Amino acid sequence: MKIRRILATAVAAAVTTPVVLLSAGPAFADTPKPATSKGAAAQQDDLDGPDFEELERLEAAYAAAEQKVEDLTEQRERLKNDLRAGNLGKEVVDELAAAEQAVADAAERKTAADTALTVAKDALTAIEADPAATPEQKTAAAEAVTTAETEVEEAAGAVTGADERLDKAKTAWDDARVALSTKIGLLAEDIKAAEQELAAAEAAVDAFWEDKGDFEECVEDGAVRSTLTGPKTITIGSSANFSLTVKNTSDRDLDSVRSYLFAAQLPESWEDIDEEHPDLDRYFDIDWKTAANPKWTELDFQDDAIELGAIGKGGKVDVTLRLTVDEDAPAGEGIAFTTGEYENEDGSCGISEQYAEVEFDIVEPGAEPEPEETASPSPSPSPSPSPSTSAPAPAATSGHTPQGGSSHIPVATGGELAATGSSDVLPQVAAAAGAALVLGAGAVFVARRRKVNA
C-alpha cells in the first residue's frame, strides 16, 4: 500500500469519526514502533546469496498474496455492483423485458377484443329488434358476434401465455440473483482465506528479518519538526504555493529525512464521505521542489514521500509546494498536513511526534474573499501530566491562518487529545486528522522498513 493511500485512509478515518480519534489520546503512547537494524539499503547489502534469494521468495509470496486479496475484493465489488444494478446477463435481462412487453401487448389486445364483442352484440340486438332488417343483415350481425367472441378467446389465451412467460422470466431473474448472491458470498470466504494467506506471508517476512537479529526499535520523538505555511484561499482551477520547512532539532546529524504531505478537501457534512473510499484528496495535485532538487516533482500515489536527504544538527531544508485545485472541485474548506521521519546509517530511526497543518478556503473564480474575522484568544486548557508523553500541549488556534500554519504535538490528557483552543469543527477535524497522519506515517514506515510493499 502506498504512503498517500495509507495517509488518506487515516485522515478520512479522523474526518469521519473525529470524536473517536479525539478521545484516543493514549493510542499515541501505544503506537507500535517499527523494528529495524541498519539502513534500508544496508540491510539487503548484508544478505548473502541464499538469504537474498529467500527474501525475494518471501517478498514474492507476499506480493502474490496481496494481489490475490485485491483481485478477489475487486471481483466481489464488481459482482455487488452488478447485483445492485440488475446486471444479471443479457439473455435474462432481455427476456424479462420482452416478457413484460408481451404481457402489456396481450392485455391491450384483450381489452380491444372485449370492446369489439360488446359493439357486435349491441349491433345484433339492434338489428333483431328492427322489423325492417333483412335476413342477410341479421346473419351478418350474428357472424360479427361470433368473430368477436373468437377474438376474445384468442386474446385471453394470449394473456395466459404472456403471464406464464413473464412468470418464467421472473423465475430466471430471481435464480440469476440468487446465483450472483451465492457467488458474492463464496468470494467473501475466498477473501477471508486470502487475507489469512497474506497475514501468513507478512509474518514470514517479519520472521525473516527478526531472525537476522541486531534489531533496534524506532522511536516517536521531536528530532524532526515541520512548519507549513500557505495562502488562506485557493481559486478552483488554479495553483498556489505553500512553504514547508523541515528542521533537525536533535543533537546529532540525521542521515536520511523524509517528509509526508497530505491535502484534503472537507465535504459539507460527514454523510458526504464514502468511508470505504474517502478519496478526500481527489481534487488536488501536489508538486514539490527544493534547492537540491530544483525541478518540480509530482507527488502522486506512486511516491512514498518527499526525500530530503541528510540534514545536519540544527539544519533545515526548505521545500516549495505547489498545490493545484482541479476545475471540478467544489468550493469549501481544505486542509494540508505534513509530518516527517528520519533514518540513520547506525540503525537509529524515528517518526516525528509533531505534525503541521494549514487551513485554506477553496473559492470559485472571481469570488470576493470574505473578510477575516478577528478571533478573540481563548484560554488553552491545562492538561494534566501524562506518563505517555512529556510534550507541551499545542497553542490555541482559530479560524483560517493567512500565510501561516499550525504545529501540533498529539498529547494524551486523560483519554483525550489536548484541545486546540477553538470550538470550530474544522480545527477539531484538523487535530484529529493530523493525529491520524502521524499514525499513518508510522504504519507506512513499519511497512517499508520491513521490506514489504517495496
mmCIF file with all atom_site columns, C-alpha atoms in Angstrom, residues 98-253:
data_model
loop_
_atom_site.group_PDB
_atom_site.id
_atom_site.type_symbol
_atom_site.label_atom_id
_atom_site.label_alt_id
_atom_site.label_comp_id
_atom_site.label_asym_id
_atom_site.label_entity_id
_atom_site.label_seq_id
_atom_site.pdbx_PDB_ins_code
_atom_site.Cartn_x
_atom_site.Cartn_y
_atom_site.Cartn_z
_atom_site.occupancy
_atom_site.B_iso_or_equiv
_atom_site.pdbx_formal_charge
_atom_site.auth_seq_id
_atom_site.auth_comp_id
_atom_site.auth_asym_id
_atom_site.auth_atom_id
_atom_site.pdbx_PDB_model_num
ATOM 1   C CA . ALA A 1 98  ? -39.644 -8.944  -23.651 1.00 0.00 ? 98  ALA A CA 1
ATOM 2   C CA . ALA A 1 99  ? -41.982 -10.880 -21.347 1.00 0.00 ? 99  ALA A CA 1
ATOM 3   C CA . GLU A 1 100 ? -43.143 -7.708  -19.639 1.00 0.00 ? 100 GLU A CA 1
ATOM 4   C CA . GLN A 1 101 ? -43.836 -6.163  -23.045 1.00 0.00 ? 101 GLN A CA 1
ATOM 5   C CA . ALA A 1 102 ? -45.713 -9.301  -24.146 1.00 0.00 ? 102 ALA A CA 1
ATOM 6   C CA . VAL A 1 103 ? -47.952 -9.065  -21.071 1.00 0.00 ? 103 VAL A CA 1
ATOM 7   C CA . ALA A 1 104 ? -48.680 -5.417  -21.854 1.00 0.00 ? 104 ALA A CA 1
ATOM 8   C CA . ASP A 1 105 ? -49.449 -6.212  -25.514 1.00 0.00 ? 105 ASP A CA 1
ATOM 9   C CA . ALA A 1 106 ? -51.711 -9.152  -24.601 1.00 0.00 ? 106 ALA A CA 1
ATOM 10  C CA . ALA A 1 107 ? -53.648 -7.055  -22.123 1.00 0.00 ? 107 ALA A CA 1
ATOM 11  C CA . GLU A 1 108 ? -54.136 -4.354  -24.740 1.00 0.00 ? 108 GLU A CA 1
ATOM 12  C CA . ARG A 1 109 ? -55.357 -6.942  -27.273 1.00 0.00 ? 109 ARG A CA 1
ATOM 13  C CA . LYS A 1 110 ? -57.788 -8.442  -24.747 1.00 0.00 ? 110 LYS A CA 1
ATOM 14  C CA . THR A 1 111 ? -59.222 -5.029  -23.953 1.00 0.00 ? 111 THR A CA 1
ATOM 15  C CA . ALA A 1 112 ? -59.725 -4.286  -27.634 1.00 0.00 ? 112 ALA A CA 1
ATOM 16  C CA . ALA A 1 113 ? -61.370 -7.703  -28.202 1.00 0.00 ? 113 ALA A CA 1
ATOM 17  C CA . ASP A 1 114 ? -63.766 -7.197  -25.305 1.00 0.00 ? 114 ASP A CA 1
ATOM 18  C CA . THR A 1 115 ? -64.747 -3.804  -26.680 1.00 0.00 ? 115 THR A CA 1
ATOM 19  C CA . ALA A 1 116 ? -65.304 -5.218  -30.170 1.00 0.00 ? 116 ALA A CA 1
ATOM 20  C CA . LEU A 1 117 ? -67.501 -8.024  -28.786 1.00 0.00 ? 117 LEU A CA 1
ATOM 21  C CA . THR A 1 118 ? -69.643 -5.575  -26.881 1.00 0.00 ? 118 THR A CA 1
ATOM 22  C CA . VAL A 1 119 ? -70.131 -3.474  -30.012 1.00 0.00 ? 119 VAL A CA 1
ATOM 23  C CA . ALA A 1 120 ? -71.017 -6.569  -32.099 1.00 0.00 ? 120 ALA A CA 1
ATOM 24  C CA . LYS A 1 121 ? -73.580 -7.790  -29.571 1.00 0.00 ? 121 LYS A CA 1
ATOM 25  C CA . ASP A 1 122 ? -75.190 -4.345  -29.381 1.00 0.00 ? 122 ASP A CA 1
ATOM 26  C CA . ALA A 1 123 ? -75.440 -4.263  -33.169 1.00 0.00 ? 123 ALA A CA 1
ATOM 27  C CA . LEU A 1 124 ? -77.024 -7.722  -33.290 1.00 0.00 ? 124 LEU A CA 1
ATOM 28  C CA . THR A 1 125 ? -79.593 -6.749  -30.665 1.00 0.00 ? 125 THR A CA 1
ATOM 29  C CA . ALA A 1 126 ? -80.499 -3.621  -32.606 1.00 0.00 ? 126 ALA A CA 1
ATOM 30  C CA . ILE A 1 127 ? -80.904 -5.478  -35.901 1.00 0.00 ? 127 ILE A CA 1
ATOM 31  C CA . GLU A 1 128 ? -83.007 -8.224  -34.345 1.00 0.00 ? 128 GLU A CA 1
ATOM 32  C CA . ALA A 1 129 ? -85.318 -5.535  -32.924 1.00 0.00 ? 129 ALA A CA 1
ATOM 33  C CA . ASP A 1 130 ? -85.603 -3.786  -36.278 1.00 0.00 ? 130 ASP A CA 1
ATOM 34  C CA . PRO A 1 131 ? -88.666 -5.124  -38.207 1.00 0.00 ? 131 PRO A CA 1
ATOM 35  C CA . ALA A 1 132 ? -87.186 -3.761  -41.408 1.00 0.00 ? 132 ALA A CA 1
ATOM 36  C CA . ALA A 1 133 ? -83.930 -5.721  -41.068 1.00 0.00 ? 133 ALA A CA 1
ATOM 37  C CA . THR A 1 134 ? -83.307 -8.264  -43.796 1.00 0.00 ? 134 THR A CA 1
ATOM 38  C CA . PRO A 1 135 ? -82.268 -11.849 -43.111 1.00 0.00 ? 135 PRO A CA 1
ATOM 39  C CA . GLU A 1 136 ? -78.897 -11.100 -44.636 1.00 0.00 ? 136 GLU A CA 1
ATOM 40  C CA . GLN A 1 137 ? -78.336 -8.231  -42.164 1.00 0.00 ? 137 GLN A CA 1
ATOM 41  C CA . LYS A 1 138 ? -79.291 -10.430 -39.250 1.00 0.00 ? 138 LYS A CA 1
ATOM 42  C CA . THR A 1 139 ? -76.915 -13.181 -40.441 1.00 0.00 ? 139 THR A CA 1
ATOM 43  C CA . ALA A 1 140 ? -74.021 -10.722 -40.868 1.00 0.00 ? 140 ALA A CA 1
ATOM 44  C CA . ALA A 1 141 ? -74.591 -9.282  -37.370 1.00 0.00 ? 141 ALA A CA 1
ATOM 45  C CA . ALA A 1 142 ? -74.606 -12.766 -35.859 1.00 0.00 ? 142 ALA A CA 1
ATOM 46  C CA . GLU A 1 143 ? -71.398 -13.692 -37.676 1.00 0.00 ? 143 GLU A CA 1
ATOM 47  C CA . ALA A 1 144 ? -69.752 -10.488 -36.376 1.00 0.00 ? 144 ALA A CA 1
ATOM 48  C CA . VAL A 1 145 ? -70.585 -11.547 -32.828 1.00 0.00 ? 145 VAL A CA 1
ATOM 49  C CA . THR A 1 146 ? -69.126 -14.999 -33.427 1.00 0.00 ? 146 THR A CA 1
ATOM 50  C CA . THR A 1 147 ? -65.916 -13.495 -34.850 1.00 0.00 ? 147 THR A CA 1
ATOM 51  C CA . ALA A 1 148 ? -65.626 -11.114 -31.896 1.00 0.00 ? 148 ALA A CA 1
ATOM 52  C CA . GLU A 1 149 ? -66.121 -13.963 -29.436 1.00 0.00 ? 149 GLU A CA 1
ATOM 53  C CA . THR A 1 150 ? -63.381 -15.955 -31.162 1.00 0.00 ? 150 THR A CA 1
ATOM 54  C CA . GLU A 1 151 ? -61.000 -12.958 -30.885 1.00 0.00 ? 151 GLU A CA 1
ATOM 55  C CA . VAL A 1 152 ? -61.821 -12.597 -27.181 1.00 0.00 ? 152 VAL A CA 1
ATOM 56  C CA . GLU A 1 153 ? -60.969 -16.255 -26.591 1.00 0.00 ? 153 GLU A CA 1
ATOM 57  C CA . GLU A 1 154 ? -57.704 -15.951 -28.511 1.00 0.00 ? 154 GLU A CA 1
ATOM 58  C CA . ALA A 1 155 ? -56.808 -12.723 -26.700 1.00 0.00 ? 155 ALA A CA 1
ATOM 59  C CA . ALA A 1 156 ? -57.499 -14.413 -23.371 1.00 0.00 ? 156 ALA A CA 1
ATOM 60  C CA . GLY A 1 157 ? -55.198 -17.249 -24.405 1.00 0.00 ? 157 GLY A CA 1
ATOM 61  C CA . ALA A 1 158 ? -52.510 -14.706 -25.331 1.00 0.00 ? 158 ALA A CA 1
ATOM 62  C CA . VAL A 1 159 ? -52.844 -13.118 -21.880 1.00 0.00 ? 159 VAL A CA 1
ATOM 63  C CA . THR A 1 160 ? -52.424 -16.508 -20.218 1.00 0.00 ? 160 THR A CA 1
ATOM 64  C CA . GLY A 1 161 ? -49.392 -17.313 -22.353 1.00 0.00 ? 161 GLY A CA 1
ATOM 65  C CA . ALA A 1 162 ? -47.806 -13.907 -21.696 1.00 0.00 ? 162 ALA A CA 1
ATOM 66  C CA . ASP A 1 163 ? -48.384 -14.282 -17.956 1.00 0.00 ? 163 ASP A CA 1
ATOM 67  C CA . GLU A 1 164 ? -46.750 -17.696 -17.989 1.00 0.00 ? 164 GLU A CA 1
ATOM 68  C CA . ARG A 1 165 ? -43.816 -16.328 -19.984 1.00 0.00 ? 165 ARG A CA 1
ATOM 69  C CA . LEU A 1 166 ? -43.405 -13.472 -17.501 1.00 0.00 ? 166 LEU A CA 1
ATOM 70  C CA . ASP A 1 167 ? -43.507 -15.894 -14.558 1.00 0.00 ? 167 ASP A CA 1
ATOM 71  C CA . LYS A 1 168 ? -40.715 -17.925 -16.138 1.00 0.00 ? 168 LYS A CA 1
ATOM 72  C CA . ALA A 1 169 ? -38.701 -14.785 -16.888 1.00 0.00 ? 169 ALA A CA 1
ATOM 73  C CA . LYS A 1 170 ? -39.092 -13.580 -13.301 1.00 0.00 ? 170 LYS A CA 1
ATOM 74  C CA . THR A 1 171 ? -38.051 -17.001 -12.021 1.00 0.00 ? 171 THR A CA 1
ATOM 75  C CA . ALA A 1 172 ? -34.968 -16.891 -14.227 1.00 0.00 ? 172 ALA A CA 1
ATOM 76  C CA . TRP A 1 173 ? -34.273 -13.364 -12.939 1.00 0.00 ? 173 TRP A CA 1
ATOM 77  C CA . ASP A 1 174 ? -34.597 -14.463 -9.331  1.00 0.00 ? 174 ASP A CA 1
ATOM 78  C CA . ASP A 1 175 ? -32.445 -17.537 -9.970  1.00 0.00 ? 175 ASP A CA 1
ATOM 79  C CA . ALA A 1 176 ? -29.770 -15.327 -11.525 1.00 0.00 ? 176 ALA A CA 1
ATOM 80  C CA . ARG A 1 177 ? -29.842 -13.008 -8.499  1.00 0.00 ? 177 ARG A CA 1
ATOM 81  C CA . VAL A 1 178 ? -29.550 -15.968 -6.144  1.00 0.00 ? 178 VAL A CA 1
ATOM 82  C CA . ALA A 1 179 ? -26.654 -17.369 -8.180  1.00 0.00 ? 179 ALA A CA 1
ATOM 83  C CA . LEU A 1 180 ? -24.911 -13.983 -8.156  1.00 0.00 ? 180 LEU A CA 1
ATOM 84  C CA . SER A 1 181 ? -25.504 -13.548 -4.412  1.00 0.00 ? 181 SER A CA 1
ATOM 85  C CA . THR A 1 182 ? -24.121 -17.021 -3.803  1.00 0.00 ? 182 THR A CA 1
ATOM 86  C CA . LYS A 1 183 ? -21.040 -16.171 -5.832  1.00 0.00 ? 183 LYS A CA 1
ATOM 87  C CA . ILE A 1 184 ? -20.601 -12.963 -3.815  1.00 0.00 ? 184 ILE A CA 1
ATOM 88  C CA . GLY A 1 185 ? -20.892 -14.936 -0.585  1.00 0.00 ? 185 GLY A CA 1
ATOM 89  C CA . LEU A 1 186 ? -18.354 -17.513 -1.744  1.00 0.00 ? 186 LEU A CA 1
ATOM 90  C CA . LEU A 1 187 ? -15.980 -14.714 -2.721  1.00 0.00 ? 187 LEU A CA 1
ATOM 91  C CA . ALA A 1 188 ? -16.266 -13.323 0.806   1.00 0.00 ? 188 ALA A CA 1
ATOM 92  C CA . GLU A 1 189 ? -14.988 -16.665 2.085   1.00 0.00 ? 189 GLU A CA 1
ATOM 93  C CA . ASP A 1 190 ? -12.249 -16.659 -0.554  1.00 0.00 ? 190 ASP A CA 1
ATOM 94  C CA . ILE A 1 191 ? -11.217 -13.151 0.507   1.00 0.00 ? 191 ILE A CA 1
ATOM 95  C CA . LYS A 1 192 ? -11.084 -14.233 4.142   1.00 0.00 ? 192 LYS A CA 1
ATOM 96  C CA . ALA A 1 193 ? -8.832  -17.157 3.222   1.00 0.00 ? 193 ALA A CA 1
ATOM 97  C CA . ALA A 1 194 ? -6.684  -14.910 1.016   1.00 0.00 ? 194 ALA A CA 1
ATOM 98  C CA . GLU A 1 195 ? -6.307  -12.399 3.852   1.00 0.00 ? 195 GLU A CA 1
ATOM 99  C CA . GLN A 1 196 ? -5.115  -15.213 6.091   1.00 0.00 ? 196 GLN A CA 1
ATOM 100 C CA . GLU A 1 197 ? -2.579  -16.167 3.420   1.00 0.00 ? 197 GLU A CA 1
ATOM 101 C CA . LEU A 1 198 ? -1.488  -12.531 3.252   1.00 0.00 ? 198 LEU A CA 1
ATOM 102 C CA . ALA A 1 199 ? -1.080  -12.353 7.027   1.00 0.00 ? 199 ALA A CA 1
ATOM 103 C CA . ALA A 1 200 ? 0.980   -15.533 6.956   1.00 0.00 ? 200 ALA A CA 1
ATOM 104 C CA . ALA A 1 201 ? 3.157   -14.163 4.150   1.00 0.00 ? 201 ALA A CA 1
ATOM 105 C CA . GLU A 1 202 ? 3.723   -10.927 6.062   1.00 0.00 ? 202 GLU A CA 1
ATOM 106 C CA . ALA A 1 203 ? 4.558   -12.881 9.211   1.00 0.00 ? 203 ALA A CA 1
ATOM 107 C CA . ALA A 1 204 ? 7.085   -14.880 7.201   1.00 0.00 ? 204 ALA A CA 1
ATOM 108 C CA . VAL A 1 205 ? 8.793   -11.677 6.028   1.00 0.00 ? 205 VAL A CA 1
ATOM 109 C CA . ASP A 1 206 ? 8.813   -10.348 9.590   1.00 0.00 ? 206 ASP A CA 1
ATOM 110 C CA . ALA A 1 207 ? 10.238  -13.608 10.885  1.00 0.00 ? 207 ALA A CA 1
ATOM 111 C CA . PHE A 1 208 ? 12.971  -13.495 8.249   1.00 0.00 ? 208 PHE A CA 1
ATOM 112 C CA . TRP A 1 209 ? 14.183  -10.103 9.436   1.00 0.00 ? 209 TRP A CA 1
ATOM 113 C CA . GLU A 1 210 ? 13.761  -10.944 13.104  1.00 0.00 ? 210 GLU A CA 1
ATOM 114 C CA . ASP A 1 211 ? 15.980  -13.993 12.594  1.00 0.00 ? 211 ASP A CA 1
ATOM 115 C CA . LYS A 1 212 ? 18.729  -11.672 11.392  1.00 0.00 ? 212 LYS A CA 1
ATOM 116 C CA . GLY A 1 213 ? 18.941  -10.147 14.852  1.00 0.00 ? 213 GLY A CA 1
ATOM 117 C CA . ASP A 1 214 ? 20.533  -6.822  15.813  1.00 0.00 ? 214 ASP A CA 1
ATOM 118 C CA . PHE A 1 215 ? 17.226  -5.002  15.617  1.00 0.00 ? 215 PHE A CA 1
ATOM 119 C CA . GLU A 1 216 ? 16.524  -1.688  17.276  1.00 0.00 ? 216 GLU A CA 1
ATOM 120 C CA . GLU A 1 217 ? 13.224  -0.008  17.808  1.00 0.00 ? 217 GLU A CA 1
ATOM 121 C CA . CYS A 1 218 ? 12.402  3.236   16.077  1.00 0.00 ? 218 CYS A CA 1
ATOM 122 C CA . VAL A 1 219 ? 11.178  5.987   18.358  1.00 0.00 ? 219 VAL A CA 1
ATOM 123 C CA . GLU A 1 220 ? 8.497   8.623   18.191  1.00 0.00 ? 220 GLU A CA 1
ATOM 124 C CA . ASP A 1 221 ? 10.280  11.856  19.084  1.00 0.00 ? 221 ASP A CA 1
ATOM 125 C CA . GLY A 1 222 ? 10.785  15.503  18.243  1.00 0.00 ? 222 GLY A CA 1
ATOM 126 C CA . ALA A 1 223 ? 14.014  15.136  16.261  1.00 0.00 ? 223 ALA A CA 1
ATOM 127 C CA . VAL A 1 224 ? 12.286  16.339  13.094  1.00 0.00 ? 224 VAL A CA 1
ATOM 128 C CA . ARG A 1 225 ? 9.957   19.323  13.212  1.00 0.00 ? 225 ARG A CA 1
ATOM 129 C CA . SER A 1 226 ? 7.884   20.638  10.311  1.00 0.00 ? 226 SER A CA 1
ATOM 130 C CA . THR A 1 227 ? 6.484   24.092  9.612   1.00 0.00 ? 227 THR A CA 1
ATOM 131 C CA . LEU A 1 228 ? 3.876   24.590  6.900   1.00 0.00 ? 228 LEU A CA 1
ATOM 132 C CA . THR A 1 229 ? 2.572   27.934  5.614   1.00 0.00 ? 229 THR A CA 1
ATOM 133 C CA . GLY A 1 230 ? 0.371   28.904  2.711   1.00 0.00 ? 230 GLY A CA 1
ATOM 134 C CA . PRO A 1 231 ? -2.363  31.207  1.403   1.00 0.00 ? 231 PRO A CA 1
ATOM 135 C CA . LYS A 1 232 ? -5.760  31.416  3.038   1.00 0.00 ? 232 LYS A CA 1
ATOM 136 C CA . THR A 1 233 ? -7.632  30.968  -0.265  1.00 0.00 ? 233 THR A CA 1
ATOM 137 C CA . ILE A 1 234 ? -7.074  28.989  -3.466  1.00 0.00 ? 234 ILE A CA 1
ATOM 138 C CA . THR A 1 235 ? -9.198  29.549  -6.559  1.00 0.00 ? 235 THR A CA 1
ATOM 139 C CA . ILE A 1 236 ? -10.729 26.496  -8.208  1.00 0.00 ? 236 ILE A CA 1
ATOM 140 C CA . GLY A 1 237 ? -8.758  25.563  -11.328 1.00 0.00 ? 237 GLY A CA 1
ATOM 141 C CA . SER A 1 238 ? -5.599  27.357  -10.189 1.00 0.00 ? 238 SER A CA 1
ATOM 142 C CA . SER A 1 239 ? -2.410  26.647  -8.240  1.00 0.00 ? 239 SER A CA 1
ATOM 143 C CA . ALA A 1 240 ? -0.930  28.129  -5.082  1.00 0.00 ? 240 ALA A CA 1
ATOM 144 C CA . ASN A 1 241 ? 2.462   27.766  -3.462  1.00 0.00 ? 241 ASN A CA 1
ATOM 145 C CA . PHE A 1 242 ? 2.986   26.576  0.092   1.00 0.00 ? 242 PHE A CA 1
ATOM 146 C CA . SER A 1 243 ? 6.219   26.641  2.089   1.00 0.00 ? 243 SER A CA 1
ATOM 147 C CA . LEU A 1 244 ? 7.387   23.648  4.073   1.00 0.00 ? 244 LEU A CA 1
ATOM 148 C CA . THR A 1 245 ? 10.387  23.838  6.378   1.00 0.00 ? 245 THR A CA 1
ATOM 149 C CA . VAL A 1 246 ? 11.769  20.666  7.929   1.00 0.00 ? 246 VAL A CA 1
ATOM 150 C CA . LYS A 1 247 ? 14.288  21.197  10.722  1.00 0.00 ? 247 LYS A CA 1
ATOM 151 C CA . ASN A 1 248 ? 16.627  18.842  12.549  1.00 0.00 ? 248 ASN A CA 1
ATOM 152 C CA . THR A 1 249 ? 16.123  19.719  16.214  1.00 0.00 ? 249 THR A CA 1
ATOM 153 C CA . SER A 1 250 ? 18.081  16.744  17.547  1.00 0.00 ? 250 SER A CA 1
ATOM 154 C CA . ASP A 1 251 ? 21.607  16.757  18.995  1.00 0.00 ? 251 ASP A CA 1
ATOM 155 C CA . ARG A 1 252 ? 23.111  14.908  16.027  1.00 0.00 ? 252 ARG A CA 1
ATOM 156 C CA . ASP A 1 253 ? 23.167  14.781  12.231  1.00 0.00 ? 253 ASP A CA 1
#
